[in-house]
XYZ file of C-alpha atoms in Angstrom:
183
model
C 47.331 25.144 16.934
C 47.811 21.947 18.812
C 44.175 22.127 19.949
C 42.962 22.787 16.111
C 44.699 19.282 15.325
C 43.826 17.654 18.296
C 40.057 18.521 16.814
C 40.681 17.735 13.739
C 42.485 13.702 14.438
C 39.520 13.412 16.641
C 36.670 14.200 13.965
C 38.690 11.985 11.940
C 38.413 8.788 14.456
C 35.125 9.012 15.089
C 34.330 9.127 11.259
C 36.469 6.348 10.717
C 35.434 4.338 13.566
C 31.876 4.803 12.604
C 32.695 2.926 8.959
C 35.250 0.009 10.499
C 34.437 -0.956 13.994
C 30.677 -0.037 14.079
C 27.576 -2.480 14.097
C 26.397 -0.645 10.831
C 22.706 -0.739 10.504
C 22.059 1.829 7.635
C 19.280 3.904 7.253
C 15.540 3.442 5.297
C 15.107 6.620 4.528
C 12.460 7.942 3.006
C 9.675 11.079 2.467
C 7.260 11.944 3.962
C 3.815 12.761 2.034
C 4.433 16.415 0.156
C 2.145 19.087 1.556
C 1.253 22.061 -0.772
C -0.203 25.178 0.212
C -1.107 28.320 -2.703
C -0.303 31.137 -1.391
C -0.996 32.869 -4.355
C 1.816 33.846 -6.776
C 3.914 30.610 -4.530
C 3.016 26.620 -3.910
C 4.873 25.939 -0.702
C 5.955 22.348 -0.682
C 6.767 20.914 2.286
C 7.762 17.431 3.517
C 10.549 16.075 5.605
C 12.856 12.843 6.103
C 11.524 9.780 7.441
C 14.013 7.350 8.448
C 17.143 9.098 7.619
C 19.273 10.013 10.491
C 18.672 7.448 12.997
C 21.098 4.630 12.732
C 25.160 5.220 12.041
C 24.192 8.931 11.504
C 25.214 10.469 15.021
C 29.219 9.625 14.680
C 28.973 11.368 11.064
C 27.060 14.715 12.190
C 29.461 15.021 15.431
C 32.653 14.591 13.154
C 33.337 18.366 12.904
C 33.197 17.622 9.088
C 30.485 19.794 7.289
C 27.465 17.340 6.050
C 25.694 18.161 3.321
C 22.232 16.949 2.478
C 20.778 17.317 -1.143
C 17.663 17.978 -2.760
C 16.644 17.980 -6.786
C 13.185 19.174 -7.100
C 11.902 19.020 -10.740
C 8.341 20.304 -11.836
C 7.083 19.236 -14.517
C 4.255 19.903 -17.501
C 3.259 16.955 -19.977
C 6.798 15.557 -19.355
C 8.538 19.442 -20.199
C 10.420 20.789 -17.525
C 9.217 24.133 -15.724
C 11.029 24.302 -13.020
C 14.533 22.390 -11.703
C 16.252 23.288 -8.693
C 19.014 21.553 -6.584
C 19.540 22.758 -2.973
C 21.230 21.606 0.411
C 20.973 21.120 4.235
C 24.856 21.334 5.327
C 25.058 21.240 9.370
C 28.845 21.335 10.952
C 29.497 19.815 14.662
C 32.054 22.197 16.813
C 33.397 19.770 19.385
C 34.767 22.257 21.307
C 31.234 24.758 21.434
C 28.786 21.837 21.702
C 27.022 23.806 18.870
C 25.484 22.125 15.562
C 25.596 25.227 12.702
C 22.726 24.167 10.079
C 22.687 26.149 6.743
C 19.118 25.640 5.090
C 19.531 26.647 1.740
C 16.155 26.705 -0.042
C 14.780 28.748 2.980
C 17.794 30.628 3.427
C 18.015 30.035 6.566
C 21.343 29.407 8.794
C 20.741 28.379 12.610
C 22.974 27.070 15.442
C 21.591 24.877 18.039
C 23.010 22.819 20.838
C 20.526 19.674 20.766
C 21.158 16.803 18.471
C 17.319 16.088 18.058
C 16.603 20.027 17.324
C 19.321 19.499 14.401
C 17.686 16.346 12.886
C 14.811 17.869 12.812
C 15.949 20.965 11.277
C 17.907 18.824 8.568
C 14.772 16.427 7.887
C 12.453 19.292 7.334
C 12.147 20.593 3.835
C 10.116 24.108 2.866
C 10.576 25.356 -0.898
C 8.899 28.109 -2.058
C 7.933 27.526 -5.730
C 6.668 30.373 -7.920
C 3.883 29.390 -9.661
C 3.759 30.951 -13.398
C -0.063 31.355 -14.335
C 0.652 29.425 -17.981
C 1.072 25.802 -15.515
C -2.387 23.936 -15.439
C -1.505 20.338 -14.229
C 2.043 19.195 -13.019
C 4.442 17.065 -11.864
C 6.838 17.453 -9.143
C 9.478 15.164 -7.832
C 11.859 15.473 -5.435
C 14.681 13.431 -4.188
C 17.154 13.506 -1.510
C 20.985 12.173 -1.460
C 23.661 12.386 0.004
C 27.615 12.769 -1.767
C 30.872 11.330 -0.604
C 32.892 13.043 2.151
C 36.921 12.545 2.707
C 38.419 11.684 5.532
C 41.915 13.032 5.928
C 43.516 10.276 8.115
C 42.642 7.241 5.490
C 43.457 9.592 2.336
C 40.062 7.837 1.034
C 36.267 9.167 0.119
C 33.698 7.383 1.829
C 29.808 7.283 -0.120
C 27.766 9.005 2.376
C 24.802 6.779 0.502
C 26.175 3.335 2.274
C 23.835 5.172 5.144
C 21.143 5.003 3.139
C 21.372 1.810 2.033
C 22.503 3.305 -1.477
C 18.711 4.296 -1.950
C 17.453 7.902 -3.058
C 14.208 8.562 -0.977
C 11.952 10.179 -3.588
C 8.682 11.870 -3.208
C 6.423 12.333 -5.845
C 3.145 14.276 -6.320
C 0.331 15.646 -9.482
C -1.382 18.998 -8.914
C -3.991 20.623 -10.958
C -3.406 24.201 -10.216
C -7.259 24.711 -11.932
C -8.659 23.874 -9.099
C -7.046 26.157 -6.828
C -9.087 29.006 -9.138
C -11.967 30.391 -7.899
């Protein structure tokens, strides 16, 4: 039990220390350009975080606190909506393992790894699997990335996650004409 709290009032300095006694920097973060790929009855969109996890961001992931990363991805057809999905990266630091667990929820995919660059990675990296419907000629997608507010116990307060990012939502956007994926 005493080792439990010990883990605990530790993940809590770190987090705090990061927000009062750090030379904050903050984060530009930002897409890269979306890839698509037809697979068929799919598009597989991919892209990943530029930017995002380099400054202040180390402290935060090694808090023992889970860390959630968000995604809306909206597709779009003459400005009606076809598709809208929101989805997360969470990744959780043991202390006492070493071990980063990273949930990937749009590829359904959980993973536990020991290296802090093999985790960023993992977290900047987005695959979703859309299923195209054969009524969509030319769309819209757009998809955004932010991050919510996460408590820490010791100062009874929520701290905005966003500060990191400089309060900024990194957005991609992209227009497809699925025609001329027809033969």
């Amino acid at each position: 039990m005493g080792g439990l709290l010990g883990q605990k009032l530790l993940a809590n300095l770190v987090t705090i220390s990061v927000f009062l006694f750090s030379s904050f920097k903050g984060n530009d973060a930002d897409f890269s350009a979306l890839h698509i790929k037809n697979s068929g009855s799919y598009l597989i969109l991919q892209t990943h975080l530029e930017n995002s996890f380099d400054n202040d961001f180390q402290e935060i992931f090694q808090s023992g606190k889970q860390v959630d990363v968000w995604f809306n991805l909206e597709v779009k057809q003459n400005k009606n909506m076809l598709h809208k999905q929101v989805f997360r990266h969470s990744v959780q630091y043991d202390p006492l393992s070493s071990i980063y667990r990273i949930y990937l929820q749009e590829q359904h995919q959980a993973r536990s790894v020991k290296s802090y660059a093999e985790m960023k990675q993992l977290m900047e990296n987005v695959e979703y699997s859309l299923p195209a419907k054969p009524e969509w000629t030319k769309i819209d997608i757009h998809l955004d990335s932010y991050l919510k507010k996460m408590h820490i116990e010791s100062m009874n307060k929520e701290i905005d996650l966003m500060v990191l990012w400089k309060m900024k939502k990194p957005v991609c956007k992209s227009s497809l004409d699925l025609k001329a994926y027809e033969n």
